[in-house]
mmCIF file of C-alpha atoms and ligand atoms in Angstrom:
data_model
loop_
_atom_site.group_PDB
_atom_site.id
_atom_site.type_symbol
_atom_site.label_atom_id
_atom_site.label_comp_id
_atom_site.label_asym_id
_atom_site.label_seq_id
_atom_site.Cartn_x
_atom_site.Cartn_y
_atom_site.Cartn_z
ATOM 1 C CA UNK A 1 0.000 0.000 0.000
ATOM 2 C CA UNK A 2 2.771 2.381 1.007
ATOM 3 C CA UNK A 3 4.582 1.804 -2.303
ATOM 4 C CA UNK A 4 1.390 2.361 -4.260
ATOM 5 C CA UNK A 5 0.798 5.649 -2.425
ATOM 6 C CA UNK A 6 4.383 6.753 -3.136
ATOM 7 C CA UNK A 7 4.030 5.762 -6.789
ATOM 8 C CA UNK A 8 0.774 7.766 -7.194
ATOM 9 C CA UNK A 9 2.377 10.728 -5.451
ATOM 10 C CA UNK A 10 5.301 10.624 -7.891
ATOM 11 C CA UNK A 11 3.160 10.228 -10.987
ATOM 12 C CA UNK A 12 0.935 13.134 -9.889
ATOM 13 C CA UNK A 13 3.946 15.373 -9.196
ATOM 14 C CA UNK A 14 5.329 14.576 -12.649
ATOM 15 C CA UNK A 15 2.021 15.344 -14.366
ATOM 16 C CA UNK A 16 1.357 18.612 -12.564
ATOM 17 C CA UNK A 17 3.580 20.940 -14.690
ATOM 18 C CA UNK A 18 1.959 19.706 -17.911
ATOM 19 C CA UNK A 19 -1.505 20.790 -16.712
ATOM 20 C CA UNK A 20 -1.738 24.070 -18.627
ATOM 21 C CA UNK A 21 -5.474 24.235 -19.253
ATOM 22 C CA UNK A 22 -8.750 23.583 -17.508
ATOM 23 C CA UNK A 23 -9.458 20.431 -19.510
ATOM 24 C CA UNK A 24 -6.233 18.592 -18.597
ATOM 25 C CA UNK A 25 -6.634 19.739 -14.982
ATOM 26 C CA UNK A 26 -10.140 18.290 -14.804
ATOM 27 C CA UNK A 27 -9.023 15.025 -16.423
ATOM 28 C CA UNK A 28 -6.316 14.548 -13.761
ATOM 29 C CA UNK A 29 -8.715 15.504 -10.964
ATOM 30 C CA UNK A 30 -11.160 12.799 -12.116
ATOM 31 C CA UNK A 31 -8.338 10.263 -12.540
ATOM 32 C CA UNK A 32 -7.058 10.794 -8.986
ATOM 33 C CA UNK A 33 -9.974 12.082 -6.943
ATOM 34 C CA UNK A 34 -13.006 10.829 -8.909
ATOM 35 C CA UNK A 35 -15.406 8.123 -7.628
ATOM 36 C CA UNK A 36 -13.508 5.509 -9.564
ATOM 37 C CA UNK A 37 -10.140 7.260 -9.262
ATOM 38 C CA UNK A 38 -6.846 6.194 -7.696
ATOM 39 C CA UNK A 39 -7.670 7.512 -4.198
ATOM 40 C CA UNK A 40 -11.010 5.654 -4.193
ATOM 41 C CA UNK A 41 -9.110 2.567 -5.317
ATOM 42 C CA UNK A 42 -6.673 2.983 -2.395
ATOM 43 C CA UNK A 43 -9.557 3.383 0.048
ATOM 44 C CA UNK A 44 -11.044 0.140 -1.200
ATOM 45 C CA UNK A 45 -7.650 -1.572 -0.699
ATOM 46 C CA UNK A 46 -7.643 -0.529 3.008
ATOM 47 C CA UNK A 47 -9.660 -3.588 3.845
ATOM 48 C CA UNK A 48 -6.646 -5.801 3.157
ATOM 49 C CA UNK A 49 -4.218 -3.684 5.188
ATOM 50 C CA UNK A 50 -3.344 -4.531 8.778
ATOM 51 C CA UNK A 51 -2.317 -1.010 9.955
ATOM 52 C CA UNK A 52 -5.421 0.688 8.649
ATOM 53 C CA UNK A 53 -4.899 3.847 10.702
ATOM 54 C CA UNK A 54 -1.439 4.644 9.285
ATOM 55 C CA UNK A 55 -2.423 3.631 5.745
ATOM 56 C CA UNK A 56 -5.645 5.678 6.006
ATOM 57 C CA UNK A 57 -3.639 8.675 7.196
ATOM 58 C CA UNK A 58 -1.225 8.349 4.260
ATOM 59 C CA UNK A 59 -4.124 8.107 1.754
ATOM 60 C CA UNK A 60 -5.748 11.189 3.300
ATOM 61 C CA UNK A 61 -2.469 13.105 3.154
ATOM 62 C CA UNK A 62 -2.085 12.212 -0.525
ATOM 63 C CA UNK A 63 -5.692 13.210 -1.236
ATOM 64 C CA UNK A 64 -5.214 16.564 0.516
ATOM 65 C CA UNK A 65 -1.950 17.134 -1.283
ATOM 66 C CA UNK A 66 -3.531 16.424 -4.690
ATOM 67 C CA UNK A 67 -6.576 18.605 -3.938
ATOM 68 C CA UNK A 68 -4.359 21.460 -2.744
ATOM 69 C CA UNK A 69 -2.023 21.212 -5.751
ATOM 70 C CA UNK A 70 -4.910 21.053 -8.244
ATOM 71 C CA UNK A 71 -6.630 24.027 -6.557
ATOM 72 C CA UNK A 72 -3.423 26.079 -6.641
ATOM 73 C CA UNK A 73 -2.837 25.158 -10.308
ATOM 74 C CA UNK A 74 -6.394 26.120 -11.116
ATOM 75 C CA UNK A 75 -5.869 29.559 -9.591
ATOM 76 C CA UNK A 76 -2.576 29.963 -11.427
ATOM 77 C CA UNK A 77 -4.249 29.168 -14.737
ATOM 78 C CA UNK A 78 -7.103 31.617 -14.031
ATOM 79 C CA UNK A 79 -4.789 34.500 -13.188
ATOM 80 C CA UNK A 80 -2.541 33.698 -16.191
ATOM 81 C CA UNK A 81 -5.613 33.896 -18.435
ATOM 82 C CA UNK A 82 -6.561 37.294 -16.973
ATOM 83 C CA UNK A 83 -3.025 38.581 -17.430
ATOM 84 C CA UNK A 84 -2.966 37.385 -21.044
ATOM 85 C CA UNK A 85 -6.258 39.190 -21.616
ATOM 86 C CA UNK A 86 -4.869 42.389 -20.131
ATOM 87 C CA UNK A 87 -1.699 42.092 -22.188
ATOM 88 C CA UNK A 88 -3.579 41.592 -25.431
ATOM 89 C CA UNK A 89 -6.044 44.416 -24.721
ATOM 90 C CA UNK A 90 -5.152 47.791 -26.273
ATOM 91 C CA UNK A 91 -3.630 50.217 -23.831
ATOM 92 C CA UNK A 92 -5.544 53.424 -23.159
ATOM 93 C CA UNK A 93 -3.969 56.282 -25.025
ATOM 94 C CA UNK A 94 -5.675 59.654 -24.778
ATOM 95 C CA UNK A 95 -3.977 60.925 -27.937
ATOM 96 C CA UNK A 96 -4.884 57.948 -30.118
ATOM 97 C CA UNK A 97 -6.734 58.816 -33.336
ATOM 98 C CA UNK A 98 -10.069 56.962 -33.288
ATOM 99 C CA UNK A 99 -10.296 53.916 -35.506
ATOM 100 C CA UNK A 100 -13.053 55.189 -37.741
ATOM 101 C CA UNK A 101 -13.366 56.731 -41.160
ATOM 102 C CA UNK A 102 -11.928 60.211 -41.026
ATOM 103 C CA UNK A 103 -13.779 62.978 -42.796
ATOM 104 C CA UNK A 104 -12.651 64.429 -46.068
ATOM 105 C CA UNK A 105 -12.558 67.866 -47.598
ATOM 106 C CA UNK A 106 -15.553 68.885 -49.661
ATOM 107 C CA UNK A 107 -14.633 69.152 -53.360
ATOM 108 C CA UNK A 108 -15.669 72.814 -53.324
ATOM 109 C CA UNK A 109 -13.174 73.440 -50.518
ATOM 110 C CA UNK A 110 -10.472 71.697 -52.537
ATOM 111 C CA UNK A 111 -11.277 73.661 -55.692
ATOM 112 C CA UNK A 112 -11.442 76.946 -53.738
ATOM 113 C CA UNK A 113 -8.034 76.365 -52.183
ATOM 114 C CA UNK A 114 -6.525 75.509 -55.519
ATOM 115 C CA UNK A 115 -7.801 78.660 -57.226
ATOM 116 C CA UNK A 116 -6.822 80.749 -54.205
ATOM 117 C CA UNK A 117 -3.269 79.401 -54.361
ATOM 118 C CA UNK A 118 -2.971 80.354 -58.033
ATOM 119 C CA UNK A 119 -4.119 83.930 -57.424
ATOM 120 C CA UNK A 120 -2.105 84.304 -54.240
ATOM 121 C CA UNK A 121 1.018 83.514 -56.248
ATOM 122 C CA UNK A 122 0.042 86.345 -58.593
ATOM 123 C CA UNK A 123 -0.197 88.841 -55.741
ATOM 124 C CA UNK A 124 -3.952 88.773 -55.043
ATOM 125 C CA UNK A 125 -5.251 88.986 -51.478
ATOM 126 C CA UNK A 126 -8.111 86.756 -50.382
ATOM 127 C CA UNK A 127 -11.125 88.489 -48.907
ATOM 128 C CA UNK A 128 -14.105 87.180 -47.000
ATOM 129 C CA UNK A 129 -17.562 88.661 -47.329
ATOM 130 C CA UNK A 130 -20.981 88.258 -45.732
ATOM 131 C CA UNK A 131 -23.709 86.040 -47.157
ATOM 132 C CA UNK A 132 -26.484 88.408 -46.078
ATOM 133 C CA UNK A 133 -26.037 91.770 -47.753
ATOM 134 C CA UNK A 134 -27.993 94.891 -48.605
ATOM 135 C CA UNK A 135 -29.632 95.897 -51.871
ATOM 136 C CA UNK A 136 -26.989 98.580 -52.261
ATOM 137 C CA UNK A 137 -23.965 96.228 -52.326
ATOM 138 C CA UNK A 138 -25.655 93.505 -54.362
ATOM 139 C CA UNK A 139 -27.220 95.766 -56.990
ATOM 140 C CA UNK A 140 -27.112 99.547 -56.714
ATOM 141 C CA UNK A 141 -23.368 99.913 -56.204
ATOM 142 C CA UNK A 142 -22.981 97.691 -59.263
ATOM 143 C CA UNK A 143 -24.835 100.010 -61.574
ATOM 144 C CA UNK A 144 -28.081 98.023 -61.225
ATOM 145 C CA UNK A 145 -30.617 100.542 -59.913
ATOM 146 C CA UNK A 146 -34.056 99.562 -58.626
ATOM 147 C CA UNK A 147 -36.354 98.219 -61.375
ATOM 148 C CA UNK A 148 -33.391 97.604 -63.697
ATOM 149 C CA UNK A 149 -34.200 94.529 -65.846
ATOM 150 C CA UNK A 150 -30.777 93.043 -65.019
ATOM 151 C CA UNK A 151 -32.171 92.246 -61.563
ATOM 152 C CA UNK A 152 -34.406 89.651 -63.178
ATOM 153 C CA UNK A 153 -31.332 87.612 -64.116
ATOM 154 C CA UNK A 154 -30.799 86.801 -60.448
ATOM 155 C CA UNK A 155 -33.909 85.524 -58.652
ATOM 156 C CA UNK A 156 -33.254 86.919 -55.228
ATOM 157 C CA UNK A 157 -34.170 85.661 -51.758
ATOM 158 C CA UNK A 158 -35.206 88.756 -49.775
ATOM 159 C CA UNK A 159 -35.362 88.797 -46.004
ATOM 160 C CA UNK A 160 -38.138 90.482 -44.029
ATOM 161 C CA UNK A 161 -35.736 93.213 -42.900
ATOM 162 C CA UNK A 162 -35.022 94.290 -46.512
ATOM 163 C CA UNK A 163 -31.663 92.548 -46.694
ATOM 164 C CA UNK A 164 -31.069 89.679 -49.081
ATOM 165 C CA UNK A 165 -29.021 86.540 -49.608
ATOM 166 C CA UNK A 166 -26.072 87.453 -51.804
ATOM 167 C CA UNK A 167 -26.868 86.397 -55.379
ATOM 168 C CA UNK A 168 -23.324 86.889 -56.596
ATOM 169 C CA UNK A 169 -19.898 87.575 -55.156
ATOM 170 C CA UNK A 170 -19.844 90.880 -57.059
ATOM 171 C CA UNK A 171 -21.784 92.161 -54.022
ATOM 172 C CA UNK A 172 -18.441 92.577 -52.259
ATOM 173 C CA UNK A 173 -16.833 94.697 -54.989
ATOM 174 C CA UNK A 174 -17.874 98.062 -53.623
ATOM 175 C CA UNK A 175 -16.816 97.483 -50.046
ATOM 176 C CA UNK A 176 -13.451 96.000 -51.064
ATOM 177 C CA UNK A 177 -12.736 98.990 -53.310
ATOM 178 C CA UNK A 178 -13.580 101.286 -50.416
ATOM 179 C CA UNK A 179 -11.474 99.242 -48.019
ATOM 180 C CA UNK A 180 -8.267 99.162 -50.103
ATOM 181 C CA UNK A 181 -8.564 101.832 -52.793
ATOM 182 C CA UNK A 182 -6.347 101.472 -55.867
ATOM 183 C CA UNK A 183 -4.112 99.775 -56.897
ATOM 184 C CA UNK A 184 -5.869 96.608 -55.865
ATOM 185 C CA UNK A 185 -5.716 92.871 -56.539
ATOM 186 C CA UNK A 186 -8.190 90.755 -54.627
ATOM 187 C CA UNK A 187 -10.224 87.582 -54.932
ATOM 188 C CA UNK A 188 -13.255 86.815 -52.790
ATOM 189 C CA UNK A 189 -14.875 83.382 -52.830
ATOM 190 C CA UNK A 190 -18.345 82.982 -51.397
ATOM 191 C CA UNK A 191 -21.626 81.141 -51.299
ATOM 192 C CA UNK A 192 -24.384 82.564 -53.488
ATOM 193 C CA UNK A 193 -28.112 81.981 -53.420
ATOM 194 C CA UNK A 194 -30.686 82.202 -56.191
ATOM 195 C CA UNK A 195 -34.276 81.077 -56.237
ATOM 196 C CA UNK A 196 -33.748 78.949 -59.342
ATOM 197 C CA UNK A 197 -35.088 75.617 -60.388
ATOM 198 C CA UNK A 198 -32.258 73.153 -60.174
ATOM 199 C CA UNK A 199 -30.898 70.863 -62.853
ATOM 200 C CA UNK A 200 -27.590 69.128 -63.605
ATOM 201 C CA UNK A 201 -25.749 72.479 -63.865
ATOM 202 C CA UNK A 202 -27.889 74.815 -61.714
ATOM 203 C CA UNK A 203 -28.189 74.895 -57.946
ATOM 204 C CA UNK A 204 -30.031 77.350 -55.724
ATOM 205 C CA UNK A 205 -26.936 77.505 -53.484
ATOM 206 C CA UNK A 206 -23.578 77.533 -55.196
ATOM 207 C CA UNK A 207 -20.134 79.066 -54.966
ATOM 208 C CA UNK A 208 -18.499 81.780 -56.979
ATOM 209 C CA UNK A 209 -15.115 83.394 -56.737
ATOM 210 C CA UNK A 210 -14.934 87.038 -57.634
ATOM 211 C CA UNK A 211 -11.704 88.661 -58.630
ATOM 212 C CA UNK A 212 -10.755 92.288 -59.205
ATOM 213 C CA UNK A 213 -7.606 93.942 -60.397
ATOM 214 C CA UNK A 214 -7.443 97.720 -60.474
ATOM 215 C CA UNK A 215 -4.345 99.610 -61.466
ATOM 216 C CA UNK A 216 -3.021 102.039 -64.043
ATOM 217 C CA UNK A 217 -3.235 100.818 -67.648
ATOM 218 C CA UNK A 218 -5.184 97.623 -66.965
ATOM 219 C CA UNK A 219 -6.692 96.330 -70.185
ATOM 220 C CA UNK A 220 -8.526 93.352 -71.640
ATOM 221 C CA UNK A 221 -5.134 91.721 -72.354
ATOM 222 C CA UNK A 222 -4.463 91.590 -68.609
ATOM 223 C CA UNK A 223 -7.894 90.078 -68.050
ATOM 224 C CA UNK A 224 -7.323 87.364 -70.650
ATOM 225 C CA UNK A 225 -3.845 86.609 -69.322
ATOM 226 C CA UNK A 226 -5.079 86.071 -65.757
ATOM 227 C CA UNK A 227 -8.051 83.958 -66.862
ATOM 228 C CA UNK A 228 -5.836 81.731 -69.020
ATOM 229 C CA UNK A 229 -3.228 81.328 -66.276
ATOM 230 C CA UNK A 230 -5.845 80.430 -63.681
ATOM 231 C CA UNK A 231 -7.495 77.808 -65.902
ATOM 232 C CA UNK A 232 -4.280 76.169 -67.098
ATOM 233 C CA UNK A 233 -2.959 75.943 -63.510
ATOM 234 C CA UNK A 234 -6.188 74.614 -62.043
ATOM 235 C CA UNK A 235 -6.650 71.990 -64.748
ATOM 236 C CA UNK A 236 -2.914 71.330 -65.228
ATOM 237 C CA UNK A 237 -3.419 71.232 -68.981
ATOM 238 C CA UNK A 238 -4.864 73.330 -71.757
ATOM 239 C CA UNK A 239 -8.648 73.453 -71.609
ATOM 240 C CA UNK A 240 -10.755 74.665 -74.486
ATOM 241 C CA UNK A 241 -12.514 77.941 -73.665
ATOM 242 C CA UNK A 242 -14.360 80.527 -75.664
ATOM 243 C CA UNK A 243 -14.909 84.201 -75.006
ATOM 244 C CA UNK A 244 -18.051 85.874 -76.268
ATOM 245 C CA UNK A 245 -19.721 89.175 -75.508
ATOM 246 C CA UNK A 246 -21.844 89.211 -72.368
ATOM 247 C CA UNK A 247 -23.929 91.893 -70.733
ATOM 248 C CA UNK A 248 -23.507 92.826 -67.074
ATOM 249 C CA UNK A 249 -24.261 96.418 -66.020
ATOM 250 C CA UNK A 250 -21.124 96.522 -63.871
ATOM 251 C CA UNK A 251 -18.623 95.824 -66.670
ATOM 252 C CA UNK A 252 -18.004 97.421 -70.048
ATOM 253 C CA UNK A 253 -17.107 95.614 -72.211
ATOM 254 C CA UNK A 254 -18.371 92.379 -70.672
ATOM 255 C CA UNK A 255 -17.670 88.806 -71.684
ATOM 256 C CA UNK A 256 -18.907 85.326 -71.080
ATOM 257 C CA UNK A 257 -16.066 82.871 -70.706
ATOM 258 C CA UNK A 258 -17.320 79.347 -71.403
ATOM 259 C CA UNK A 259 -15.465 76.087 -70.904
ATOM 260 C CA UNK A 260 -15.765 73.160 -73.263
ATOM 261 C CA UNK A 261 -17.784 70.556 -71.332
ATOM 262 C CA UNK A 262 -15.321 68.160 -69.728
ATOM 263 C CA UNK A 263 -18.061 65.599 -69.115
ATOM 264 C CA UNK A 264 -19.028 64.987 -72.754
ATOM 265 C CA UNK A 265 -16.007 66.531 -74.462
ATOM 266 C CA UNK A 266 -18.277 69.015 -76.232
ATOM 267 C CA UNK A 267 -20.759 66.554 -77.733
ATOM 268 C CA UNK A 268 -23.598 67.786 -75.534
ATOM 269 C CA UNK A 269 -24.993 66.216 -72.347
ATOM 270 C CA UNK A 270 -27.285 67.187 -69.431
ATOM 271 C CA UNK A 271 -24.306 68.689 -67.539
ATOM 272 C CA UNK A 272 -23.902 71.368 -70.238
ATOM 273 C CA UNK A 273 -27.570 71.491 -71.261
ATOM 274 C CA UNK A 274 -26.603 69.747 -74.507
ATOM 275 C CA UNK A 275 -24.631 72.744 -75.769
ATOM 276 C CA UNK A 276 -21.128 71.304 -75.339
ATOM 277 C CA UNK A 277 -20.177 74.484 -73.421
ATOM 278 C CA UNK A 278 -20.644 75.578 -69.836
ATOM 279 C CA UNK A 279 -20.786 79.212 -68.708
ATOM 280 C CA UNK A 280 -17.944 79.377 -66.243
ATOM 281 C CA UNK A 281 -16.462 82.769 -65.670
ATOM 282 C CA UNK A 282 -18.122 85.950 -66.884
ATOM 283 C CA UNK A 283 -15.783 88.893 -66.755
ATOM 284 C CA UNK A 284 -15.063 92.342 -68.128
ATOM 285 C CA UNK A 285 -13.586 95.745 -67.599
ATOM 286 C CA UNK A 286 -15.100 97.340 -64.507
ATOM 287 C CA UNK A 287 -17.644 100.007 -65.467
ATOM 288 C CA UNK A 288 -16.419 103.540 -64.582
ATOM 289 C CA UNK A 289 -19.649 104.157 -62.641
ATOM 290 C CA UNK A 290 -18.825 101.184 -60.409
ATOM 291 C CA UNK A 291 -15.245 102.345 -59.894
ATOM 292 C CA UNK A 292 -16.453 105.843 -58.985
ATOM 293 C CA UNK A 293 -19.010 104.399 -56.541
ATOM 294 C CA UNK A 294 -16.118 102.564 -54.908
ATOM 295 C CA UNK A 295 -14.131 105.780 -54.564
ATOM 296 C CA UNK A 296 -11.619 104.961 -57.320
ATOM 297 C CA UNK A 297 -10.182 107.751 -59.484
ATOM 298 C CA UNK A 298 -11.333 106.760 -62.987
ATOM 299 C CA UNK A 299 -8.979 109.260 -64.648
ATOM 300 C CA UNK A 300 -6.049 107.293 -63.315
ATOM 301 C CA UNK A 301 -7.233 103.729 -62.871
ATOM 302 C CA UNK A 302 -8.986 101.036 -64.816
ATOM 303 C CA UNK A 303 -9.626 97.465 -63.792
ATOM 304 C CA UNK A 304 -11.110 94.115 -64.630
ATOM 305 C CA UNK A 305 -13.420 91.856 -62.662
ATOM 306 C CA UNK A 306 -14.526 88.275 -63.050
ATOM 307 C CA UNK A 307 -17.107 86.053 -61.380
ATOM 308 C CA UNK A 308 -15.854 82.479 -61.558
ATOM 309 C CA UNK A 309 -18.505 79.774 -61.073
ATOM 310 C CA UNK A 310 -16.547 77.741 -58.514
ATOM 311 C CA UNK A 311 -19.080 74.956 -58.231
ATOM 312 C CA UNK A 312 -19.098 74.502 -61.983
ATOM 313 C CA UNK A 313 -15.325 74.606 -62.041
ATOM 314 C CA UNK A 314 -15.325 71.759 -59.484
ATOM 315 C CA UNK A 315 -17.774 69.846 -61.717
ATOM 316 C CA UNK A 316 -15.446 70.146 -64.677
ATOM 317 C CA UNK A 317 -12.263 69.508 -62.731
ATOM 318 C CA UNK A 318 -13.487 66.395 -60.933
ATOM 319 C CA UNK A 319 -15.844 65.090 -63.613
ATOM 320 C CA UNK A 320 -18.984 65.506 -61.499
ATOM 321 C CA UNK A 321 -21.922 65.143 -63.876
ATOM 322 C CA UNK A 322 -24.608 66.605 -61.644
ATOM 323 C CA UNK A 323 -24.053 69.801 -59.651
ATOM 324 C CA UNK A 324 -26.638 68.651 -57.091
ATOM 325 C CA UNK A 325 -24.213 65.982 -55.834
ATOM 326 C CA UNK A 326 -22.205 68.717 -54.115
ATOM 327 C CA UNK A 327 -24.990 69.707 -51.728
ATOM 328 C CA UNK A 328 -26.353 66.177 -51.412
ATOM 329 C CA UNK A 329 -24.523 65.409 -48.176
ATOM 330 C CA UNK A 330 -23.989 61.933 -49.613
ATOM 331 C CA UNK A 331 -20.830 60.473 -48.129
ATOM 332 C CA UNK A 332 -20.811 57.848 -50.866
ATOM 333 C CA UNK A 333 -19.985 60.471 -53.457
ATOM 334 C CA UNK A 334 -18.266 63.160 -51.365
ATOM 335 C CA UNK A 335 -15.839 60.871 -49.518
ATOM 336 C CA UNK A 336 -14.248 59.989 -52.869
ATOM 337 C CA UNK A 337 -12.425 63.299 -52.805
ATOM 338 C CA UNK A 338 -10.191 62.606 -49.833
ATOM 339 C CA UNK A 339 -7.211 61.506 -51.908
ATOM 340 C CA UNK A 340 -7.392 64.226 -54.530
HETATM 341 C C1 LIG B 1 -22.626 86.888 -62.211
HETATM 342 O O1 LIG B 1 -22.994 86.394 -61.145
HETATM 343 C C2 LIG B 1 -21.735 88.069 -62.253
HETATM 344 N N1 LIG B 1 -21.667 88.669 -60.972
HETATM 345 C C3 LIG B 1 -20.372 87.638 -62.748
HETATM 346 C C4 LIG B 1 -19.442 88.754 -63.127
HETATM 347 C C5 LIG B 1 -18.533 89.196 -62.194
HETATM 348 C C6 LIG B 1 -19.493 89.314 -64.393
HETATM 349 C C7 LIG B 1 -17.665 90.245 -62.542
HETATM 350 C C8 LIG B 1 -18.634 90.302 -64.744
HETATM 351 C C9 LIG B 1 -17.707 90.779 -63.817
HETATM 352 P P1 LIG B 1 -23.673 84.988 -63.628
HETATM 353 O O2 LIG B 1 -25.046 85.144 -63.126
HETATM 354 O O3 LIG B 1 -23.540 84.580 -65.041
HETATM 355 O O4 LIG B 1 -22.811 86.260 -63.375
HETATM 356 O O5 LIG B 1 -22.917 83.909 -62.733
HETATM 357 C C10 LIG B 1 -21.543 83.727 -62.847
HETATM 358 C C11 LIG B 1 -21.201 82.247 -62.884
HETATM 359 O O6 LIG B 1 -21.703 81.641 -61.692
HETATM 360 C C12 LIG B 1 -21.851 81.467 -64.003
HETATM 361 O O7 LIG B 1 -21.091 81.531 -65.186
HETATM 362 C C13 LIG B 1 -21.865 80.086 -63.454
HETATM 363 O O8 LIG B 1 -20.616 79.468 -63.624
HETATM 364 C C14 LIG B 1 -22.128 80.342 -61.994
HETATM 365 N N2 LIG B 1 -23.561 80.219 -61.699
HETATM 366 C C15 LIG B 1 -24.530 81.116 -61.884
HETATM 367 N N3 LIG B 1 -25.726 80.636 -61.513
HETATM 368 C C16 LIG B 1 -25.502 79.394 -61.075
HETATM 369 C C17 LIG B 1 -26.340 78.374 -60.535
HETATM 370 N N4 LIG B 1 -27.642 78.540 -60.350
HETATM 371 N N5 LIG B 1 -25.764 77.201 -60.170
HETATM 372 C C18 LIG B 1 -24.432 77.033 -60.317
HETATM 373 N N6 LIG B 1 -23.594 77.949 -60.798
HETATM 374 C C19 LIG B 1 -24.117 79.127 -61.177
#
């Protein structure tokens, strides 16, 4: 009996280090302590032993030893599992960037920055202007008096207090002339609003970028040079444009600068209203009445102005067929611009 107890003790001690998971631990517990296990077998064998008391004591000691060792091993395994969990868990880091889709710049923002960079390099300052303006800035200071038919070209949202939502960025011309005087080179991007029915190339809320250059001896050649430079730098290649006469009361002469439709290549499509051309950047020599209203000496200075359709420029640059996608808030389409 004594030898058998010693042998079981040895075999258990040898097995113990290999018990690295709950399953093997349980298997050994059943083998040694179970109803039909080695300890139960020893207890049965007691009947044939003369010194039952000593043998019983030895069996009990072995049983206690095995129970204690298995319990301790069980605890070790449990705390090792917790430690492994802690180790594998991500450490808290207050400066970590969240693991989710980051936002992206709106294509209009990207186009605006690109055009701004081109004009900044050519010495233009960038001005900001309000979206809610008065009748004076939006029309009267631009040689468009009350009841002038040119007002009909821009369906205006009027506010109850008599102010209005800026229909074009030209509304800032007068105040910028008064702010800086001449000579002057400035661009001013901004959101414009018109109560128009929308289609693939018309929105009721869109962006323009106005530009003005006033100095001595400014002529149409300067205007054409700056327009060409801006377009070739923004598109990084030659784009087909055409210049045709256009009427705006605040310029004389006035032009419409159209871009060959980049969506259909000029064949005609909904994006260009099937004409193959898109009105992009009307421009002209600033009317002397407008210069005078802005406090500029018309004997000494002349200037040009343009009103670039920024949203349409973004359409052409990025191949967006429908202008309404820009204000759609659809992440499916807008998030595509993050890598541009
Ligand atoms: C004007 O707004 C003049 N203020 C432009 C100007 C400035 C002329 C300085 C001369 C000197 P027009 O209404 O055509 O012009 O608009 C200018 C450009 O804005 C258009 O060529 C077009 O590209 C864009 N645009 C006009 N209406 C819309 C619209 N509803 N949706 C999207 N883009 C528009």
